[in-house]
XYZ file of C-alpha atoms in Angstrom:
369
model
C 6.171 11.843 -2.735
C 5.234 13.264 0.652
C 7.819 13.407 3.171
C 7.913 13.490 7.023
C 6.629 17.137 6.920
C 3.738 16.379 4.701
C 1.953 13.046 5.493
C 2.378 10.411 8.148
C 4.582 7.206 7.536
C 2.983 3.739 7.254
C 4.304 0.238 8.814
C 16.708 16.404 -18.524
C 18.396 22.532 -24.298
C 18.282 21.682 -27.954
C 21.573 21.323 -29.690
C 24.119 20.124 -27.106
C 25.950 16.832 -27.375
C 24.516 13.768 -25.493
C 23.813 14.461 -21.734
C 26.758 12.556 -20.463
C 29.270 12.416 -23.415
C 31.900 14.664 -22.036
C 32.069 12.765 -18.618
C 34.761 10.577 -19.913
C 38.322 11.951 -19.414
C 37.039 15.546 -18.442
C 35.904 15.029 -14.899
C 38.133 16.234 -11.951
C 39.521 13.872 -9.296
C 38.305 13.655 -5.799
C 36.896 11.566 -2.899
C 33.591 9.578 -2.409
C 29.898 10.759 -2.496
C 25.904 9.921 -2.302
C 22.129 9.486 -0.632
C 18.593 7.851 -0.867
C 15.221 9.607 -1.166
C 12.249 8.553 0.992
C 8.638 8.828 0.082
C 5.982 9.214 2.699
C 2.342 8.199 2.362
C 0.202 5.891 4.301
C 1.319 2.154 3.986
C -0.529 -0.970 3.717
C -0.274 -3.107 7.057
C 0.280 -6.021 4.953
C 1.451 -6.869 1.356
C -1.204 -6.144 -1.094
C -1.882 -7.241 -4.615
C -1.140 -4.710 -7.374
C -4.531 -2.949 -8.313
C -5.965 -4.216 -11.376
C -6.564 -0.817 -13.000
C -5.749 2.900 -12.471
C -8.295 5.588 -12.252
C -6.090 8.210 -13.619
C -5.851 9.924 -16.963
C -2.576 9.225 -18.873
C -0.594 11.085 -19.887
C -1.098 13.363 -16.634
C 0.953 16.315 -17.984
C 2.421 16.320 -21.369
C 5.984 17.454 -22.101
C 6.997 17.231 -18.573
C 9.939 14.886 -17.635
C 11.433 13.955 -14.340
C 8.224 14.600 -12.535
C 7.872 15.296 -8.879
C 4.673 15.164 -6.937
C 4.167 15.831 -3.203
C 0.887 15.684 -1.378
C 1.106 18.213 1.389
C -0.862 18.530 4.851
C -2.998 21.463 3.172
C -4.658 18.883 0.917
C -3.057 19.955 -2.321
C -0.806 17.958 -4.642
C 2.172 20.044 -5.768
C 3.700 19.150 -9.056
C 7.047 20.148 -10.691
C 9.115 18.873 -13.542
C 11.749 19.372 -16.124
C 10.552 21.572 -18.990
C 11.804 20.787 -22.597
C 13.524 24.211 -22.788
C 15.512 23.365 -19.676
C 15.243 27.124 -18.600
C 12.916 27.344 -15.707
C 11.320 25.711 -12.741
C 7.530 25.429 -12.809
C 4.779 24.588 -10.220
C 1.211 23.352 -10.224
C -1.225 22.194 -7.642
C -4.551 20.441 -7.382
C -6.583 18.846 -4.773
C -6.744 15.695 -7.071
C -4.064 13.887 -9.102
C -6.064 14.230 -12.381
C -6.569 17.869 -11.688
C -2.893 18.600 -11.966
C -3.200 17.868 -15.746
C -5.315 21.012 -16.229
C -4.002 23.044 -13.368
C -2.427 26.521 -14.095
C 1.297 26.436 -14.241
C 3.405 28.980 -12.501
C 7.030 29.784 -13.186
C 8.617 30.199 -9.723
C 12.328 30.576 -10.854
C 14.198 31.144 -14.226
C 17.700 30.235 -15.297
C 20.326 33.029 -14.894
C 21.231 34.674 -18.551
C 24.945 34.151 -17.556
C 27.259 32.353 -14.932
C 25.845 29.659 -12.690
C 22.474 28.211 -12.866
C 22.258 29.388 -16.602
C 21.644 26.199 -18.385
C 20.418 22.501 -18.114
C 17.753 23.246 -15.450
C 16.958 19.629 -14.676
C 14.748 17.550 -12.331
C 13.424 19.770 -9.790
C 11.867 18.328 -6.362
C 9.996 20.335 -4.053
C 9.881 19.395 -0.328
C 8.687 20.894 2.968
C 11.318 20.909 5.595
C 11.208 22.733 9.018
C 8.349 24.836 8.052
C 9.816 25.994 4.629
C 9.763 25.006 1.069
C 12.924 23.762 -0.690
C 13.516 23.006 -4.330
C 16.480 20.731 -5.344
C 17.582 20.904 -9.091
C 20.338 20.342 -11.421
C 21.859 23.379 -13.299
C 25.147 24.263 -15.131
C 26.857 27.625 -15.992
C 25.548 29.292 -19.077
C 29.075 29.329 -20.426
C 29.816 25.538 -19.540
C 26.489 23.769 -20.015
C 27.669 20.230 -19.052
C 29.309 21.246 -15.749
C 26.006 20.168 -14.118
C 25.784 20.378 -10.367
C 22.899 20.261 -7.644
C 21.399 23.455 -6.314
C 18.831 24.575 -3.765
C 16.041 27.236 -3.511
C 14.195 28.164 -0.291
C 10.839 29.750 0.341
C 9.696 30.542 3.941
C 6.230 31.518 2.809
C 3.525 28.711 3.735
C 2.391 29.060 -0.026
C 5.110 28.156 -2.376
C 3.414 30.296 -5.167
C 3.935 33.330 -2.865
C 6.911 34.825 -1.090
C 10.284 34.710 -2.485
C 12.573 31.788 -3.609
C 15.971 32.480 -2.322
C 18.975 30.844 -3.821
C 20.817 28.952 -1.002
C 23.635 27.938 -3.266
C 25.146 24.553 -4.342
C 25.331 21.377 -2.404
C 29.108 20.670 -2.083
C 29.916 17.033 -2.625
C 33.208 15.187 -2.307
C 34.064 15.947 -6.027
C 33.560 18.678 -8.547
C 32.164 16.417 -10.966
C 28.747 15.938 -13.097
C 26.050 15.569 -10.520
C 22.293 15.608 -10.716
C 18.850 14.253 -9.403
C 19.033 15.087 -5.670
C 16.188 13.961 -3.454
C 15.852 14.223 0.344
C 14.099 12.297 3.056
C 14.152 11.436 6.816
C 14.596 8.147 8.461
C 14.712 7.493 12.203
C 15.314 11.195 13.005
C 18.128 11.705 10.405
C 17.829 13.565 7.209
C 19.505 12.213 4.043
C 20.366 13.268 0.498
C 20.509 10.752 -2.343
C 21.733 11.742 -5.682
C 23.648 10.776 -8.827
C 27.287 11.711 -9.592
C 30.383 10.598 -11.622
C 33.221 9.250 -9.615
C 36.492 10.276 -10.833
C 38.548 7.509 -12.337
C 35.443 5.129 -12.651
C 34.355 3.919 -16.096
C 30.728 5.055 -15.649
C 28.657 8.078 -16.187
C 26.908 8.291 -12.939
C 26.360 6.188 -9.662
C 23.814 6.750 -6.794
C 25.138 8.229 -3.586
C 23.994 8.848 -0.072
C 24.899 11.171 2.602
C 23.436 12.644 5.981
C 22.663 16.242 5.847
C 23.659 19.049 8.154
C 20.823 21.303 6.939
C 18.583 21.229 3.909
C 21.508 22.592 1.706
C 24.605 21.066 3.219
C 25.968 17.498 3.611
C 27.709 16.188 6.801
C 29.666 13.393 4.925
C 30.887 10.702 4.655
C 29.350 9.998 1.242
C 28.827 6.420 0.107
C 28.057 4.690 -3.129
C 24.869 2.667 -3.077
C 24.675 1.511 -6.678
C 26.851 1.701 -9.815
C 25.858 0.586 -13.372
C 26.935 -3.191 -13.596
C 24.288 -5.052 -15.221
C 23.854 -5.015 -19.051
C 20.404 -3.203 -18.666
C 22.079 -0.476 -16.794
C 24.709 0.278 -19.498
C 22.803 0.671 -22.856
C 23.976 3.912 -24.484
C 25.407 5.184 -21.183
C 26.484 3.628 -18.020
C 23.873 5.385 -15.709
C 22.243 5.008 -12.358
C 20.331 8.264 -11.590
C 17.042 9.641 -10.092
C 16.892 7.853 -6.832
C 13.667 7.899 -4.832
C 12.821 5.957 -1.671
C 9.548 4.341 -0.636
C 9.063 3.063 3.061
C 6.887 -0.074 3.390
C 6.504 -3.246 5.019
C 9.544 -2.830 7.395
C 11.965 -1.833 4.461
C 13.149 1.110 2.478
C 12.713 0.547 -1.327
C 14.908 3.057 -3.317
C 14.135 3.029 -7.067
C 16.591 4.548 -9.552
C 16.750 4.952 -13.361
C 19.334 3.323 -15.788
C 20.600 3.540 -19.268
C 20.294 6.145 -21.866
C 17.102 8.345 -21.935
C 15.608 6.486 -24.776
C 13.474 3.435 -25.074
C 16.239 1.575 -22.959
C 15.636 3.764 -19.751
C 14.253 1.762 -17.020
C 13.912 1.516 -13.191
C 16.029 -0.507 -11.023
C 15.583 -1.169 -7.234
C 17.496 -1.383 -3.903
C 16.254 -2.640 -0.653
C 17.263 -2.099 2.895
C 15.765 -3.312 6.257
C 14.296 -0.002 8.042
C 16.360 -0.764 11.093
C 19.570 -1.115 9.239
C 22.547 1.185 8.902
C 21.495 3.053 5.705
C 25.166 4.616 5.278
C 26.501 1.003 5.023
C 26.262 -0.068 1.400
C 25.947 -3.511 2.552
C 22.554 -2.771 4.069
C 21.188 -2.371 0.445
C 20.295 -5.216 -1.758
C 20.107 -4.631 -5.534
C 17.607 -6.384 -7.766
C 19.716 -8.182 -10.651
C 16.743 -7.253 -13.043
C 14.994 -4.065 -13.961
C 11.656 -3.485 -12.120
C 9.764 -1.358 -14.653
C 10.423 -1.360 -18.423
C 9.240 -0.159 -21.798
C 6.226 -2.229 -22.991
C 5.278 -2.556 -26.582
C 1.701 -3.700 -25.874
C 0.861 -0.574 -24.068
C 3.205 1.638 -26.278
C 4.978 3.277 -23.456
C 8.840 3.659 -23.876
C 11.692 4.615 -21.536
C 9.755 4.875 -18.332
C 11.782 6.274 -15.477
C 12.924 9.059 -13.173
C 9.965 8.203 -10.806
C 8.807 9.352 -7.552
C 5.812 8.148 -5.307
C 2.845 9.854 -3.875
C -0.438 8.625 -2.357
C -3.899 8.605 -3.935
C -6.796 10.604 -2.841
C -7.837 7.909 -0.461
C -4.721 8.500 1.583
C -3.708 4.732 1.362
C -3.277 3.661 -2.182
C 0.383 3.963 -3.438
C 0.821 5.691 -6.764
C 3.777 5.484 -8.859
C 4.822 8.786 -10.881
C 7.200 8.514 -13.847
C 7.867 9.808 -17.381
C 7.576 7.936 -20.680
C 7.308 8.457 -24.375
C 4.455 7.102 -26.565
C 6.763 5.779 -29.213
C 10.082 3.908 -29.428
C 12.192 5.441 -32.224
C 13.679 8.847 -31.747
C 15.460 11.080 -34.217
C 18.709 12.560 -33.012
C 19.597 13.015 -29.334
C 17.035 11.848 -26.886
C 17.331 14.928 -24.729
C 16.179 17.054 -27.847
C 12.911 15.185 -28.084
C 10.215 16.825 -25.777
C 7.758 14.108 -25.650
C 8.512 12.642 -22.270
C 5.357 12.879 -20.559
C 4.315 12.621 -16.823
C 2.300 9.666 -16.038
C 0.842 8.074 -12.921
C -0.630 4.605 -12.041
C -1.423 2.796 -8.760
C 0.676 -0.261 -7.499
C 0.649 -2.911 -4.994
C 3.101 -5.330 -3.469
C 4.078 -8.896 -4.030
C 3.690 -11.617 -1.457
C 7.170 -11.124 -0.337
C 6.525 -7.506 0.431
C 8.339 -5.960 -2.446
C 6.716 -3.368 -4.863
C 4.904 -4.728 -7.921
C 4.862 -1.853 -10.472
C 3.403 -3.939 -13.389
C 3.890 -2.435 -16.727
C 3.539 1.156 -17.761
C -0.257 1.629 -18.527
C -1.524 2.460 -21.992
C -2.587 6.094 -22.657
C -6.122 6.824 -21.619
C -8.569 6.821 -24.492
C -9.518 10.366 -25.241
C -6.828 11.795 -22.982
C -6.126 15.579 -23.105
C -3.930 16.611 -25.909
């Protein structure tokens, strides 16, 4: 969703083995790492009920997973996401959310044929920082496709469809281990990075980490773990916490994240911190013991997750952006199934001020194919 430089604040290639299989016993040792992601948009002054209906067409964009939509001050919504081929970064824009579905799509960067950034181009996010555009994404060497790390592109042109996307390099965390799903935000004048990474010697696939940033492509350290898979619903298929994203509302920061394997068990969890707390202190964050957004057989949406937030065209209504599949059963590796579609729906807040995401809405009758 939009960040400080966008709008004012309000108070995962066919064929390879499963995404995280080779984490166990193959990752190097090291020290600690992590960071949350914050979404900016206008915020309701008081907690509001969840809107009863969504005006949006779903799915919004087919065959695009890990979606990221940001509304910039130029009036455009910018969209990027993971493509099923895992080989490029794409970008769309529209003055309306529904318009993104039919907007022309440009390829702004392609995977290298060999070497670093040659495979598994996953989960891009585009952010406006200090007058420049930055894209954070995960990639692996073409010759070692599961050695996935976080990389950064920069474009100084005001129009992200123009200019040159410069490769700023890899974000160096405390360990040389499987890492992905980076997002960035500012809070009280400090910029943070939040991401998912495997911690050496720990029996999980990924936890969510947080760190302050020296610049848009470097961490200052220290890095702290905010959440690790511990509940049953976070450990189905794989022990995963990934895809963090932050929403600032009602005097708090809400960090969503995704858990379990990327099939129908995929779901969203929630961390909460007071906006005047020390975000680098894990004790500042409270974790929901239950998932906050899950598959729904009635609406026939499965594996909702890897979300972000944006704001509706009215500049006030909060919008949840996520991917899901329209069926439960998958043949083979879920990562080889291309039908994770980008979806959007409005949401409100419970009486206690926490987000009320409801359930994934059903496909819109007559939606584009």
